[in-house]
Amino acid sequence: MELWNHCENPYPFVPNEVLEQAESVRASLPNEYCDPKIVAQLYDEILDEYRLCDDIGLHIVTNEHHSGINNLWAASPVITGVVANITRNVRILSLGTLITVRPDPVRIAEEYATIDILSKGRLEIGFVKSGATEMVSGDANPMRLREREWEAIDLIEKTLTTRDGPFSWEGKFFTHPHVNIWPRPYQQPRPDFWAATSDLPTCAELGRRGIVNTLLFGGYDRTRQAFDAYKAARVQAGMPAPGEDRFSYMAFAYVGDTDEEALRIGQKIAWFLTVSIKSAPQFSKFQPGAVAPGMAPAAWRVGAPGRPRPTNLDAEVLIGQGQMFAGNPDTVARQIKEFRKRVGGICHIIMMTRQGLVTHAEAEASFKRSAKYVLPQLQDLPPIDADETAWAARQAAAR
Amino acid sequence: MSMREILRSGPIELEVLRRRSAQDGAPTLLLLHGINPISPQAPFLDLLAGHGEIVAPSHPGFGQSPGPDDRDTIYDLVHTYLGVIDALAAEKVTLIGFSFGGWIAAEVAAAGHPKLERLVLVDPFGIKLAGREERDFPHLVNTHPAELERRAWHEPARRPAGCYGVGWHTAIGDAMTDDEMKTLARNWDSLCLYTWRPHMYNPQLRQWLHRIAVPTLVLWGGSDRIVTPDYGRAYAGLIPGARFAAIDRAGHHPELEQPAAFVERVATFLEVGSSEGSLAP
């Protein structure tokens, strides 16, 4: 198995009274509350964490969100280019720039080809559908996101792999009459693609295309269902079974010297869920396309205005749901192995550790323990019971 | 008599609400709805039916109308309604557009149709007047529903039962049925498809309003703070010969808040238009 470090670079420095009064901590919170000197310090710290990861064998994930306290990486390709330049060894996944927000997928392909050259072939390209406040910050129509995402992926793939251009593209969402990027990517024919989704039809399409399927905090059951849909689609298409390297999972993670220490620090990660996702109803449940009309009554009747947000998400609850790996190194290795078994096999674990109120020093300590004590326990694992996995895939295909 | 039917125009099928007029030879009134289809419970319908035959389709993707599939732009709606006017049996049609439907009606009238006899615009969106750093109206999707409701109504309590206007989300509660919510969600999704960018206006329309060649009445809720009466006066000023009138104690939906005053204004316009053939400003 492989371990990856993902940091959203959050900004937990806005006074609580401001956050309490704001209708949303994303999209509409004025940036007067964002001190660029603090941000510069955070950038330094997290880039140092990436240098450490490069030395000790943890791969690196970058992403982007916009206009909010949850994430200060506003341009994933820019940051990924920096990471490519300050590292030498590990793989780098951009998960990713917002392809449903950005107007020109050809430009995105150019940026990724550039990073692939800079990193000498260490780039992985990740796709996210996006939504919610990102549509507001990027002035992107929240409707027909899935169709737009697939057209963007198709155009990016063709841009990265065409060698006898220029070619022309006149699609539903994107047009570009003259596509011919220089440089082309370092990896041939292109860097590997990843996509973050738990939507079962989308997982099936990822399966048919061989794109790495990653779930974000999906827990045991949703993750298993997603991976089964992926495998079932390949069975139905007469394609070979996927390797575990096609599956990935992002969870909160903290590796402590002791279980007690890990739980205490892991609890600080929950800020992500209790504070950083506060969003106005027009950016969330009432956003067009957020729920299918048939599901609107259920979505709208719950979470009525004034209902308090969760403020006490216990680390042990998150661990029980398979959304957090936390403990001493042996505990975390055991949790990950159990997760791998319950989801039918997985290669990539993306650890979200520097999150919420977790400090630079705490994060680095966890990374060192992850690399030194956890990662070795995840090598050369016996294969997942092939019969059990195949049976689950057949069951999913029958559904 | 009131019924919902299907209206066909080429490949397009639209759910349509009709109110027959008791009056022989009454003019045909084609109503283009705002952000939600016109409710059969809207009190102005019976009053207006005294002055004309009402045909009120639901736009593609709204109410029970199919779509919008790939016909998902204002251009498509304009051609949809030019086709609907073709399909109506009447020789002459008066077009009445409300809010978002007012924008569509202005576009249709600017494009022109030989059967179009008169135009009524009620608090329409559709054009850009203010500078590039000022909004003419709030972003309907990105603004808190409570703020939209505050701006949309003179007195929210006057909203007739079963009728939902701008800020409708605030009415979600036990009194709203699941079916109503599903339809409102569908309407909201479709509105967003058609209008996201530029939001609720066509930057080109302003310079083509001079093409509107039929008598035009621009009606405005005097308390409309979604799209203000000043915007309405300027809008009317761009349409040759158009008459502007404000309705007191009404917001963005004067037909819902002041149905009698609304119908009286429209009826007067219909009578003057038919007796004089055209309207002086």
XYZ file of C-alpha atoms in Angstrom:
680
model
C 0.000 0.000 0.000
C 0.968 3.637 -0.408
C 0.434 6.494 2.017
C -0.262 10.024 0.856
C -0.344 13.315 2.746
C -3.078 15.759 1.942
C -3.297 19.163 3.592
C -6.123 21.555 2.778
C -4.160 24.417 4.289
C -7.025 25.718 6.426
C -7.173 29.104 8.121
C -8.441 28.632 11.686
C -7.594 32.163 12.765
C -10.830 34.077 12.199
C -12.434 35.053 15.531
C -15.244 32.738 16.535
C -17.705 35.581 16.948
C -17.122 36.547 13.307
C -17.655 32.975 12.153
C -20.776 32.649 14.275
C -22.318 35.761 12.736
C -21.320 35.002 9.158
C -23.980 33.338 7.014
C -21.218 31.299 5.403
C -17.511 30.788 6.094
C -16.954 30.123 2.425
C -17.688 32.298 -0.608
C -18.975 35.355 1.242
C -16.690 35.931 4.257
C -14.724 39.119 3.417
C -10.999 38.556 2.978
C -10.207 41.328 5.439
C -10.204 38.440 7.929
C -7.384 36.735 6.008
C -3.961 38.026 7.126
C -1.479 37.450 4.278
C 1.446 37.343 6.732
C -0.173 34.415 8.535
C -0.858 32.772 5.181
C 2.788 33.156 4.178
C 3.801 31.422 7.413
C 1.333 28.596 6.716
C 2.673 28.186 3.191
C 6.228 27.917 4.552
C 5.216 25.340 7.138
C 3.250 23.156 4.782
C 5.863 23.264 2.036
C 8.337 22.143 4.715
C 5.972 19.278 5.512
C 6.012 18.338 1.834
C 9.846 18.364 1.833
C 9.731 16.037 4.824
C 7.282 13.751 3.023
C 9.597 13.635 0.035
C 12.457 12.514 2.304
C 10.503 9.819 4.133
C 8.356 8.369 1.333
C 4.896 9.807 1.779
C 3.349 10.894 -1.499
C 1.729 14.321 -1.708
C -1.772 15.465 -2.652
C -2.699 19.056 -3.426
C -6.112 20.487 -4.147
C -7.870 23.815 -4.274
C -10.905 25.496 -2.809
C -11.848 29.104 -3.090
C -12.829 32.089 -0.998
C -13.046 30.469 2.406
C -11.391 29.521 5.674
C -11.220 25.845 4.747
C -8.466 26.040 2.164
C -5.789 28.527 1.198
C -4.578 26.682 -1.906
C -6.599 28.664 -4.409
C -4.810 27.329 -7.488
C -3.827 23.663 -7.354
C -1.651 23.691 -10.498
C 0.419 26.594 -9.142
C 1.025 24.851 -5.826
C 1.574 21.495 -7.521
C 4.229 23.135 -9.686
C 5.962 24.411 -6.552
C 5.783 20.952 -4.970
C 7.220 19.442 -8.136
C 10.156 21.794 -7.837
C 10.921 21.257 -4.135
C 10.647 17.450 -4.187
C 12.620 14.780 -5.998
C 11.234 11.391 -5.080
C 7.554 11.025 -4.274
C 4.536 11.149 -6.522
C 2.361 14.236 -6.589
C -1.390 14.159 -7.085
C -3.366 17.281 -7.929
C -6.899 16.432 -6.744
C -7.454 18.754 -8.386
C -8.109 21.994 -10.128
C -11.852 22.629 -10.574
C -12.526 21.462 -14.094
C -16.238 22.272 -13.892
C -15.441 25.864 -12.945
C -12.568 26.675 -15.270
C -13.510 27.786 -18.768
C -10.768 26.104 -20.811
C -9.729 22.469 -20.261
C -6.948 22.918 -22.810
C -5.278 25.404 -20.497
C -5.617 22.895 -17.639
C -3.929 20.222 -19.762
C -1.114 22.672 -20.517
C -0.602 23.382 -16.834
C -0.491 19.694 -15.969
C 1.874 18.889 -18.828
C 4.157 21.628 -17.528
C 4.095 20.170 -14.006
C 4.748 16.689 -15.342
C 7.889 17.996 -17.022
C 8.958 19.907 -13.892
C 8.541 16.761 -11.772
C 10.081 14.500 -14.425
C 7.032 12.300 -14.589
C 5.870 12.246 -10.961
C 2.466 13.870 -11.556
C -0.929 12.232 -11.145
C -3.961 14.208 -12.359
C -7.102 14.146 -10.238
C -10.592 15.321 -11.113
C -13.336 16.555 -8.819
C -16.892 17.454 -9.813
C -17.026 20.307 -7.311
C -20.201 22.213 -6.391
C -21.724 24.352 -3.620
C -19.789 27.518 -2.761
C -17.243 26.775 -5.484
C -19.916 27.486 -8.080
C -20.483 30.890 -6.505
C -16.800 31.777 -6.142
C -16.077 30.674 -9.696
C -19.340 31.915 -11.246
C -19.932 28.434 -12.645
C -23.410 27.163 -13.445
C -24.194 24.531 -10.805
C -26.408 22.662 -13.260
C -25.136 19.855 -15.515
C -21.906 19.547 -13.603
C -21.467 15.862 -14.305
C -21.830 16.288 -18.073
C -19.462 19.239 -17.999
C -16.953 17.272 -15.920
C -16.856 14.388 -18.392
C -16.510 16.647 -21.390
C -13.645 18.463 -19.675
C -11.931 15.146 -18.855
C -12.324 13.982 -22.452
C -10.835 17.193 -23.788
C -7.960 17.168 -21.278
C -7.179 13.550 -22.158
C -7.220 14.232 -25.886
C -5.084 17.338 -25.397
C -2.484 15.413 -23.386
C -2.318 12.441 -25.736
C -2.624 13.908 -29.240
C 0.722 13.993 -31.027
C -0.363 14.990 -34.544
C -2.276 18.161 -33.705
C -3.697 20.673 -33.990
C -7.138 19.185 -33.485
C -10.497 20.915 -33.117
C -13.078 20.514 -30.346
C -16.667 21.755 -30.582
C -18.520 20.202 -27.668
C -21.608 21.058 -25.667
C -19.698 22.983 -23.009
C -16.265 23.712 -24.483
C -14.982 24.798 -27.860
C -11.381 25.119 -28.961
C -10.603 25.135 -32.680
C -6.831 24.735 -32.459
C -5.447 22.419 -29.794
C -1.761 21.576 -29.887
C 0.063 21.924 -26.568
C 3.782 22.393 -26.081
C 5.282 20.877 -24.013
C 3.554 17.540 -24.061
C 3.628 15.569 -20.812
C 6.742 13.775 -19.617
C 4.851 10.519 -18.959
C 3.608 8.650 -22.019
C 0.958 8.653 -23.140
C -0.123 10.770 -20.158
C -0.067 10.926 -16.342
C -2.464 8.581 -14.583
C -5.965 9.957 -13.926
C -7.768 9.892 -10.583
C -11.278 11.047 -9.721
C -13.011 11.653 -6.403
C -16.559 10.346 -6.334
C -18.963 8.041 -4.542
C -21.684 8.430 -7.172
C -22.214 4.848 -8.330
C -22.821 5.471 -12.070
C -19.718 7.663 -12.092
C -17.702 4.987 -10.293
C -18.833 2.543 -12.989
C -17.589 4.889 -15.707
C -14.279 5.297 -13.874
C -14.054 1.501 -13.900
C -14.586 1.291 -17.643
C -11.912 3.949 -18.149
C -9.461 2.556 -15.587
C -9.319 5.850 -13.678
C -8.288 5.597 -10.009
C -11.423 5.941 -7.858
C -10.926 7.806 -4.620
C -13.517 8.360 -1.942
C -13.418 11.157 0.573
C -14.483 10.153 4.091
C -17.047 7.720 2.656
C -16.784 5.219 5.507
C -16.853 1.463 5.075
C -20.164 0.868 3.342
C -20.251 3.686 0.805
C -16.665 3.005 -0.127
C -17.345 -0.693 -0.593
C -20.412 0.073 -2.739
C -18.431 2.507 -4.882
C -15.569 0.086 -5.446
C -18.014 -2.742 -6.168
C -19.729 -0.573 -8.801
C -16.319 0.069 -10.355
C -15.495 -3.647 -10.456
C -18.971 -4.631 -11.667
C -18.775 -2.229 -14.595
C -15.540 -3.859 -15.703
C -17.061 -7.332 -15.390
C -20.016 -6.223 -17.500
C -17.707 -4.686 -20.100
C -15.633 -7.883 -20.308
C -12.570 -6.073 -18.949
C -9.971 -7.585 -16.593
C -10.440 -7.112 -12.860
C -8.791 -3.936 -11.571
C -5.737 -4.004 -9.352
C -5.893 -2.509 -5.887
C -3.893 0.407 -7.276
C -7.134 1.646 -8.877
C -8.647 2.367 -5.447
C -7.948 5.170 -3.012
C -9.464 6.584 0.157
C -9.034 9.864 1.982
C -9.522 9.896 5.740
C -8.607 12.068 8.666
C -5.483 10.581 10.209
C -3.215 11.051 13.158
C -0.432 8.713 14.221
C 0.654 9.350 17.801
C 3.169 7.788 20.131
C 0.184 6.455 22.009
C -3.489 5.957 21.271
C -4.340 8.610 23.830
C -2.122 11.200 22.214
C -3.524 10.408 18.771
C -7.113 10.760 19.951
C -6.353 14.028 21.690
C -4.719 15.547 18.622
C -7.073 13.813 16.199
C -9.921 15.575 17.936
C -8.495 18.874 16.673
C -9.090 17.738 13.094
C -12.846 17.777 13.609
C -12.757 21.572 13.206
C -13.013 20.761 9.501
C -16.497 19.336 10.052
C -17.701 21.560 12.857
C -16.530 24.978 11.689
C -15.117 25.078 8.180
C -18.165 23.782 6.332
C -20.679 26.354 7.572
C -22.485 27.438 4.435
C -25.537 29.568 3.665
C -28.602 27.663 2.421
C -28.442 29.261 -1.033
C -24.921 27.863 -1.408
C -25.858 24.408 -0.174
C -29.251 22.718 0.040
C -31.050 25.293 -2.110
C -28.387 25.483 -4.770
C -29.829 24.313 -8.095
C -28.684 20.823 -8.900
C -27.668 20.125 -5.289
C -30.327 17.436 -4.993
C -32.507 15.772 -7.605
C -36.025 17.285 -7.467
C -37.420 13.975 -6.229
C -35.128 14.175 -3.208
C -35.850 17.832 -2.456
C -38.513 17.271 0.225
C -36.208 15.068 2.278
C -33.269 17.440 1.834
C -35.215 20.592 2.533
C -37.312 19.452 5.475
C -34.256 18.480 7.501
C -31.641 21.010 8.445
C -34.206 23.764 8.735
C -32.770 27.228 9.312
C -31.637 27.694 12.885
C -30.771 24.054 13.466
C -27.358 23.971 15.161
C -24.387 22.508 13.358
C -22.580 19.560 14.946
C -19.979 20.864 17.339
C -18.727 17.739 19.059
C -17.733 15.143 16.505
C -15.837 12.707 18.585
C -12.646 11.252 17.113
C -13.676 7.792 18.280
C -16.984 8.126 16.435
C -15.146 9.093 13.256
C -12.817 6.112 13.727
C -15.799 3.805 14.201
C -17.284 5.033 10.946
C -14.058 4.469 9.065
C -13.597 8.202 8.503
C -10.522 8.597 10.698
C -7.439 6.509 11.293
C -5.918 7.471 14.613
C -3.861 5.803 17.288
C -0.340 4.609 17.871
C 1.390 3.219 14.789
C 0.241 -0.345 15.373
C -3.336 0.783 15.941
C -3.371 2.815 12.737
C -1.821 -0.010 10.714
C -4.510 -2.329 12.082
C -7.276 0.176 11.238
C -6.022 0.575 7.668
C -5.680 -3.172 7.138
C -9.204 -3.665 8.453
C -10.448 -0.938 6.116
C -8.696 -2.564 3.156
C -10.376 -5.856 3.932
C -13.841 -4.368 4.406
C -13.798 -2.386 1.161
C -12.507 -5.298 -0.919
C -8.962 -4.089 -1.459
C -7.293 -0.716 -1.747
C -3.795 0.573 -2.445
C -3.789 4.288 -1.643
C -4.600 5.827 1.733
C -4.657 9.628 1.694
C -4.154 10.988 5.200
C -5.618 14.361 6.051
C -3.530 15.211 9.090
C -2.636 18.926 9.062
C -6.255 19.945 9.402
C -8.219 22.121 11.763
C -6.175 23.102 14.781
C -3.387 20.528 14.332
C -0.004 22.278 14.472
C 2.982 22.065 12.158
C 5.016 20.181 14.776
C 2.179 17.758 15.481
C 1.709 17.082 11.772
C 5.395 16.423 11.164
C 5.571 14.057 14.124
C 2.639 12.079 12.715
C 4.178 11.917 9.247
C 7.454 10.576 10.652
C 5.654 7.863 12.606
C 3.505 7.043 9.547
C 6.531 6.535 7.351
C 8.702 4.761 9.904
C 6.234 2.512 11.684
C 2.946 2.313 9.750
C 4.004 2.126 6.119
C 6.262 -0.940 6.610
C 3.332 -2.821 8.124
C 1.298 -2.177 4.967
C 3.750 -3.758 2.551
C 3.443 -7.241 1.023
C -0.015 -7.809 2.418
C -1.714 -11.058 1.453
C -4.209 -10.670 -1.366
C -7.768 -9.884 -0.459
C -9.930 -12.989 -0.740
C -10.478 -13.017 -4.500
C -13.598 -15.157 -4.257
C -15.212 -12.779 -1.820
C -14.382 -9.754 -3.966
C -15.593 -11.382 -7.161
C -18.822 -12.424 -5.475
C -19.442 -8.866 -4.311
C -18.806 -7.580 -7.823
C -21.280 -10.078 -9.285
C -23.847 -9.074 -6.696
C -23.369 -5.405 -7.561
C -23.633 -6.174 -11.284
C -26.888 -8.055 -10.668
C -28.324 -5.034 -8.811
C -63.659 26.834 -16.576
C -60.087 25.888 -15.813
C -58.023 22.991 -17.019
C -54.467 21.923 -17.674
C -53.711 20.663 -21.144
C -50.758 19.949 -23.392
C -49.806 22.526 -25.994
C -47.668 21.287 -28.890
C -45.384 23.333 -31.088
C -43.125 21.267 -33.322
C -41.100 18.948 -31.095
C -41.975 20.963 -27.981
C -44.721 19.900 -25.565
C -45.792 22.291 -22.851
C -48.163 21.901 -19.960
C -50.667 24.745 -20.298
C -53.192 26.331 -17.958
C -56.226 27.719 -19.794
C -59.085 29.923 -18.613
C -61.836 30.287 -21.187
C -63.473 33.671 -21.427
C -67.244 33.962 -21.224
C -66.973 36.766 -23.717
C -67.249 35.928 -27.446
C -64.335 37.211 -29.488
C -62.284 37.958 -26.407
C -58.594 38.524 -27.140
C -56.168 35.678 -26.562
C -53.781 36.437 -23.725
C -50.566 34.388 -23.748
C -49.088 34.548 -20.249
C -45.366 33.845 -19.764
C -44.688 33.031 -16.142
C -41.881 34.157 -13.870
C -39.630 31.894 -11.816
C -42.545 29.504 -11.177
C -45.535 28.590 -13.364
C -48.767 30.463 -12.759
C -50.758 28.673 -10.099
C -54.367 27.748 -10.935
C -55.137 29.189 -7.494
C -53.881 32.679 -8.429
C -56.814 35.054 -7.781
C -56.014 37.316 -10.746
C -56.828 34.534 -13.223
C -60.602 34.669 -12.823
C -60.564 38.468 -12.960
C -58.396 38.532 -16.059
C -60.501 35.867 -17.767
C -63.251 38.486 -17.866
C -61.162 40.314 -20.432
C -59.563 37.598 -22.499
C -58.906 33.944 -23.172
C -55.968 32.899 -20.980
C -53.272 30.556 -22.232
C -50.499 30.082 -19.662
C -47.886 27.460 -20.590
C -45.146 26.239 -18.298
C -41.714 26.841 -19.809
C -39.730 23.707 -20.740
C -38.417 22.231 -17.494
C -40.957 24.054 -15.327
C -44.086 22.565 -13.744
C -44.885 19.384 -15.660
C -43.458 20.556 -18.993
C -40.753 18.212 -20.299
C -37.241 19.341 -20.987
C -35.301 21.452 -21.322
C -32.800 18.911 -22.767
C -30.402 20.772 -25.057
C -32.800 23.689 -25.561
C -31.431 25.367 -22.473
C -30.851 29.008 -23.422
C -33.006 32.116 -23.685
C -32.577 31.828 -27.466
C -34.377 28.485 -27.229
C -37.199 29.951 -25.133
C -37.701 32.767 -27.646
C -38.069 30.268 -30.469
C -40.276 28.082 -28.299
C -42.729 30.928 -27.820
C -42.575 32.157 -31.413
C -43.642 28.588 -32.208
C -46.370 28.671 -29.565
C -47.804 31.859 -31.085
C -47.801 30.094 -34.469
C -49.655 27.176 -32.924
C -52.419 29.205 -31.244
C -55.688 29.282 -33.197
C -56.236 32.995 -32.558
C -55.381 35.462 -35.306
C -54.028 37.979 -32.819
C -52.263 37.421 -29.494
C -51.515 39.686 -26.558
C -48.336 38.644 -24.772
C -48.129 39.202 -21.011
C -44.806 38.367 -19.377
C -44.120 38.347 -15.658
C -40.663 38.733 -14.065
C -38.423 36.152 -15.803
C -41.238 35.611 -18.326
C -41.258 39.366 -18.923
C -37.707 39.071 -20.172
C -38.747 36.287 -22.549
C -41.762 38.328 -23.710
C -39.554 41.349 -24.448
C -37.213 39.138 -26.474
C -40.131 37.627 -28.420
C -41.585 41.058 -29.125
C -38.205 42.414 -30.234
C -37.877 39.445 -32.598
C -41.418 40.200 -33.767
C -44.328 37.999 -34.857
C -47.127 38.993 -37.254
C -49.785 37.715 -34.836
C -48.479 39.755 -31.919
C -50.968 42.540 -31.162
C -49.975 43.937 -27.760
C -47.334 43.438 -25.104
C -47.569 43.711 -21.318
C -44.386 43.451 -19.279
C -44.802 42.987 -15.524
C -41.651 43.663 -13.476
C -39.464 42.063 -16.159
C -35.794 41.173 -15.905
C -33.725 41.043 -19.048
C -31.562 44.123 -19.624
C -28.410 45.621 -18.111
C -28.684 49.297 -17.194
C -26.340 50.016 -14.290
C -22.553 50.291 -14.465
C -20.287 47.260 -14.392
C -19.842 47.440 -10.611
C -23.506 47.916 -9.757
C -26.198 45.267 -9.934
C -29.614 46.080 -11.367
C -31.058 43.285 -9.231
C -29.791 40.732 -6.722
C -28.444 37.408 -7.898
C -31.474 35.172 -7.398
C -29.499 31.975 -6.838
C -26.706 33.377 -4.657
C -28.783 35.574 -2.340
C -30.240 34.335 0.943
C -33.922 33.426 0.431
C -34.999 35.580 3.378
C -33.405 38.613 1.744
C -35.073 37.806 -1.555
C -38.450 37.557 0.120
C -37.910 40.834 1.962
C -37.224 42.553 -1.331
C -39.892 40.788 -3.359
C -43.059 41.570 -1.453
C -44.733 44.712 -0.212
C -46.378 42.559 2.398
C -45.346 38.877 2.310
C -48.513 37.899 4.163
C -50.507 38.871 1.067
C -49.009 35.974 -0.911
C -52.034 33.905 -1.997
C -52.034 30.272 -0.929
C -50.401 27.981 -3.471
C -48.621 30.852 -5.245
C -44.838 31.063 -4.954
C -42.729 34.000 -6.049
C -39.166 35.187 -5.534
C -37.992 34.065 -2.086
C -40.301 31.017 -2.179
C -37.818 28.943 -0.155
C -38.933 30.725 2.987
C -42.376 29.142 2.593
C -40.975 25.630 3.000
C -42.680 24.066 5.961
C -45.449 21.786 6.990
C -47.979 23.627 4.806
C -46.040 22.821 1.642
C -46.625 19.394 0.114
C -43.880 17.101 -1.139
C -45.223 17.427 -4.684
C -45.030 21.201 -4.473
C -41.417 20.955 -3.305
C -40.472 18.617 -6.133
C -41.985 20.996 -8.665
C -40.332 24.033 -7.087
C -36.985 22.222 -7.181
C -37.498 21.423 -10.841
C -38.408 25.037 -11.624
C -35.374 26.309 -9.714
C -32.995 23.961 -11.553
C -34.425 24.982 -14.926
C -34.285 28.694 -14.117
C -30.611 28.281 -13.244
C -29.894 26.464 -16.497
C -31.399 29.266 -18.559
C -30.147 32.251 -16.627
C -26.830 31.627 -14.875
C -24.545 33.850 -16.910
C -25.049 36.706 -17.474
C -27.549 36.308 -14.687
C -31.096 37.271 -15.656
C -30.220 39.530 -18.562
C -29.133 39.490 -22.172
C -26.446 42.137 -22.733
C -27.637 42.569 -26.321
C -31.370 43.012 -25.651
C -31.246 46.646 -24.567
C -30.119 47.778 -28.017
C -32.914 45.857 -29.744
C -35.917 46.911 -27.652
C -36.528 49.667 -30.235
C -37.633 46.871 -32.575
C -40.769 46.262 -30.509
C -43.523 47.458 -32.829
C -46.708 46.730 -30.858
C -48.467 48.800 -28.180
C -46.707 48.061 -24.908
C -47.644 48.497 -21.266
C -44.914 48.188 -18.640
C -46.458 47.473 -15.230
C -44.471 47.600 -12.020
C -45.022 46.878 -8.358
C -44.315 50.198 -6.660
C -42.544 48.400 -3.786
C -40.510 45.995 -5.911
C -36.988 45.925 -4.476
C -35.892 42.960 -6.600
C -36.157 44.993 -9.785
C -36.961 48.573 -8.896
C -39.543 50.873 -10.520
C -36.689 53.114 -11.726
C -35.354 50.184 -13.715
C -38.870 49.716 -15.056
C -39.202 53.330 -16.162
C -35.878 53.105 -17.984
C -36.936 49.793 -19.538
C -40.180 51.340 -20.784
C -38.218 54.291 -22.143
C -36.339 51.979 -24.485
C -39.545 50.623 -26.088
C -41.141 52.983 -28.633
C -44.455 54.324 -27.337
C -44.479 52.142 -24.221
C -46.552 53.295 -21.270
C -45.256 52.769 -17.699
C -47.555 52.371 -14.709
C -46.782 51.539 -11.091
C -49.151 49.588 -8.857
C -49.133 50.701 -5.233
C -48.725 48.351 -2.294
C -47.256 45.630 -4.482
C -43.757 44.223 -4.837
C -42.252 42.066 -7.563
C -45.532 40.225 -8.131
C -48.290 42.868 -8.452
C -50.579 40.286 -10.057
C -50.442 38.333 -6.777
C -50.405 41.175 -4.256
C -52.902 43.507 -5.959
C -54.857 41.326 -8.410
C -57.754 43.748 -8.885
C -55.538 46.768 -9.585
C -53.369 44.656 -11.865
C -56.307 43.395 -13.923
C -57.855 46.853 -14.086
C -54.648 48.235 -15.616
C -54.414 45.414 -18.131
C -58.116 45.648 -19.046
C -57.847 49.379 -19.688
C -54.819 48.788 -21.898
C -56.661 46.091 -23.863
C -59.673 48.343 -24.421
C -57.662 51.385 -25.426
C -55.482 49.296 -27.655
C -58.432 47.774 -29.500
C -60.355 51.017 -29.933
C -57.416 53.193 -30.988
C -55.198 50.634 -32.636
C -52.131 52.074 -30.960
C -51.094 53.773 -27.776
C -49.577 57.169 -27.463
C -46.904 57.340 -24.717
